[in-house]
CSV table of C-alpha atoms in Angstrom, one decimal:
chain,number,residue,atom,x,y,z
A,1,MET,CA,3.7,21.8,2.5
A,2,THR,CA,2.5,19.1,0.0
A,3,LEU,CA,3.0,15.2,1.6
A,4,LYS,CA,3.9,12.6,-0.5
A,5,VAL,CA,1.7,9.4,0.2
A,6,TYR,CA,2.7,6.3,-1.1
A,7,LEU,CA,-0.8,3.6,-0.8
A,8,SER,CA,0.1,0.0,-1.1
A,9,GLY,CA,-1.5,-3.4,-0.2
A,10,GLU,CA,-4.9,-4.8,-1.0
A,11,ILE,CA,-6.5,-4.0,-4.6
A,12,HIS,CA,-9.5,-5.2,-4.7
A,13,THR,CA,-11.5,-2.9,-2.2
A,14,ASP,CA,-12.2,0.9,-2.7
A,15,TRP,CA,-10.1,2.1,0.4
A,16,ARG,CA,-7.5,3.8,-2.3
A,17,ASP,CA,-10.9,6.3,-3.4
A,18,GLU,CA,-12.0,7.0,0.4
A,19,ILE,CA,-9.1,8.2,1.7
A,20,ARG,CA,-8.7,10.2,-1.3
A,21,ALA,CA,-11.9,11.5,-1.3
A,22,GLY,CA,-11.5,12.0,2.5
A,23,THR,CA,-8.3,14.1,2.1
A,24,GLU,CA,-10.2,16.1,-0.4
A,25,ALA,CA,-12.9,16.9,1.3
A,26,ALA,CA,-10.8,18.1,3.8
A,27,GLY,CA,-8.4,20.5,1.8
A,28,LEU,CA,-5.3,18.7,2.4
A,29,ASP,CA,-2.6,19.4,-0.1
A,30,ILE,CA,-1.5,15.3,-0.3
A,31,ALA,CA,-0.2,13.9,-3.6
A,32,PHE,CA,-1.0,10.4,-3.8
A,33,SER,CA,1.1,7.6,-5.4
A,34,ALA,CA,0.4,3.5,-5.6
A,35,PRO,CA,1.1,0.1,-7.4
A,36,VAL,CA,-1.1,-0.9,-10.4
A,37,THR,CA,-3.9,-2.0,-9.2
A,38,ASP,CA,-5.4,-3.5,-12.3
A,39,HIS,CA,-4.5,-7.4,-11.3
A,40,ALA,CA,-4.3,-8.3,-14.8
A,41,ALA,CA,-2.0,-5.5,-15.9
A,42,SER,CA,0.4,-6.0,-12.6
A,43,ASP,CA,0.5,-9.7,-13.4
A,44,ASP,CA,1.5,-9.8,-16.9
A,45,CYS,CA,3.9,-6.5,-17.1
A,46,GLY,CA,6.6,-8.3,-17.2
A,47,VAL,CA,6.0,-10.7,-20.2
A,48,ALA,CA,4.1,-8.1,-22.2
A,49,ILE,CA,7.0,-6.1,-22.1
A,50,LEU,CA,9.6,-8.3,-22.3
A,51,GLY,CA,8.5,-11.8,-23.8
A,52,ALA,CA,6.3,-14.6,-23.0
A,53,GLU,CA,7.4,-17.4,-20.7
A,54,PRO,CA,6.2,-20.9,-20.7
A,55,ASP,CA,6.9,-21.5,-17.2
A,56,LYS,CA,4.6,-19.7,-14.7
A,57,PHE,CA,7.3,-18.9,-12.3
A,58,TRP,CA,9.5,-16.7,-14.8
A,59,HIS,CA,6.1,-15.4,-16.2
A,60,ASP,CA,5.6,-14.5,-12.6
A,61,ARG,CA,8.9,-13.5,-11.6
A,62,LYS,CA,9.4,-10.8,-14.9
A,63,GLY,CA,5.9,-9.3,-13.3
A,64,ALA,CA,7.4,-8.9,-9.8
A,65,SER,CA,10.2,-7.6,-10.6
A,66,LEU,CA,8.9,-5.1,-13.0
A,67,ASN,CA,6.4,-4.0,-10.2
A,68,ALA,CA,9.1,-4.3,-8.0
A,69,ILE,CA,11.0,-1.0,-9.8
A,70,ARG,CA,7.7,0.6,-9.0
A,71,THR,CA,7.0,-0.1,-5.4
A,72,ARG,CA,10.6,1.3,-4.5
A,73,LYS,CA,10.4,4.2,-6.0
A,74,GLY,CA,7.1,4.9,-4.9
A,75,ILE,CA,8.0,4.0,-1.5
A,76,ALA,CA,11.5,5.7,-1.6
A,77,ASP,CA,9.8,9.0,-2.9
A,78,ALA,CA,6.9,8.9,-0.2
A,79,ASP,CA,6.6,11.0,3.0
A,80,ILE,CA,4.7,8.3,4.3
A,81,VAL,CA,3.5,4.6,3.6
A,82,VAL,CA,0.0,3.6,4.2
A,83,VAL,CA,-0.4,-0.5,3.6
A,84,ARG,CA,-3.5,-1.8,3.6
A,85,PHE,CA,-4.4,-5.6,4.6
A,86,GLY,CA,-7.8,-6.4,3.3
A,87,ASP,CA,-9.5,-9.5,4.1
A,88,GLN,CA,-10.1,-11.7,0.9
A,89,TYR,CA,-6.3,-12.7,0.3
A,90,LYS,CA,-2.9,-13.4,2.0
A,91,GLN,CA,-1.0,-10.1,0.8
A,92,TRP,CA,2.7,-11.2,0.9
A,93,ASN,CA,3.7,-8.4,-1.2
A,94,ALA,CA,2.0,-5.5,1.1
A,95,ALA,CA,3.9,-7.3,4.3
A,96,PHE,CA,6.9,-6.8,1.7
A,97,ASP,CA,5.9,-3.3,1.3
A,98,ALA,CA,5.4,-2.4,5.2
A,99,GLY,CA,8.7,-3.9,5.8
A,100,MET,CA,10.5,-2.1,2.7
A,101,ALA,CA,9.3,1.5,4.1
A,102,ALA,CA,10.2,0.6,7.6
A,103,ALA,CA,13.6,-0.1,6.7
A,104,LEU,CA,13.9,3.2,4.7
A,105,GLY,CA,13.0,5.0,8.1
A,106,LYS,CA,9.4,6.0,6.4
A,107,SER,CA,6.7,6.8,8.3
A,108,LEU,CA,4.3,3.6,8.5
A,109,ILE,CA,0.4,3.6,8.6
A,110,VAL,CA,-0.8,0.1,8.4
A,111,LEU,CA,-4.7,-0.2,7.8
A,112,HIS,CA,-6.4,-3.7,8.4
A,113,GLY,CA,-9.0,-5.0,10.6
A,114,PRO,CA,-9.6,-6.2,13.9
A,115,ASP,CA,-9.6,-9.6,12.8
A,116,HIS,CA,-5.6,-9.5,11.5
A,117,ALA,CA,-4.5,-7.6,14.7
A,118,HIS,CA,-2.4,-11.1,16.1
A,119,ALA,CA,-1.2,-11.8,12.2
A,120,LEU,CA,0.3,-8.9,12.1
A,121,LYS,CA,1.5,-8.0,15.1
A,122,GLU,CA,4.9,-7.9,14.1
A,123,VAL,CA,4.1,-6.0,10.9
A,124,ASP,CA,1.9,-3.4,13.1
A,125,ALA,CA,5.2,-3.4,16.1
A,126,ALA,CA,6.8,-1.3,13.3
A,127,ALA,CA,4.5,1.3,12.3
A,128,LEU,CA,3.6,4.3,13.4
A,129,ALA,CA,0.0,4.2,13.8
A,130,VAL,CA,-2.4,1.5,13.0
A,131,ALA,CA,-5.8,1.9,11.2
A,132,GLU,CA,-8.9,0.0,11.3
A,133,THR,CA,-10.3,2.1,8.7
A,134,PRO,CA,-10.0,4.5,5.5
A,135,ALA,CA,-11.8,7.2,7.5
A,136,GLN,CA,-9.2,6.9,10.6
A,137,VAL,CA,-6.4,7.2,8.0
A,138,VAL,CA,-7.5,10.4,6.6
A,139,GLN,CA,-7.8,11.9,10.5
A,140,LEU,CA,-4.3,10.8,11.1
A,141,LEU,CA,-3.6,12.8,7.8
A,142,ASP,CA,-5.2,15.4,8.5
A,143,TYR,CA,-3.6,15.5,12.0
A,144,VAL,CA,-0.1,15.1,10.6
A,145,LEU,CA,-0.7,18.8,8.2
A,146,THR,CA,-2.9,20.6,10.3
A,147,GLY,CA,-2.2,19.6,13.9
A,148,THR,CA,-6.0,19.4,14.8
A,149,LEU,CA,-8.1,17.0,16.1
A,150,PRO,CA,-11.2,15.5,14.1
A,151,GLY,CA,-14.6,17.1,15.1
């Protein structure tokens, strides 16, 4: 069975590549999807397609709305949603994605370091698993598909 996994959240590190490489090395049958991770393209998609906006609020609004179409589709189609909260930026969109996944009854894995445990306690409570490393996410996905423990 192919597992459909949506990788949401932080876009400034290679955590998605680590998970993809780990699941490939484990021979897991997983189809991944994700938001657009090119920050400039994600910010400017709305005005690039629908026309320029002199007001930054409406510029951002067009991009956010267009990205929401992609995000909603990706989360709706996924069996599991992995949401990563990184260290550099406040990822409000990641919190929104986690909430959407939980509201849709999707299996949610949250990924963040121990420094964010208190700030994300409500998000973590909605998750079925909270991991600290991409390697742990790979092990979780391996267990889900094969029922075998690491090692």
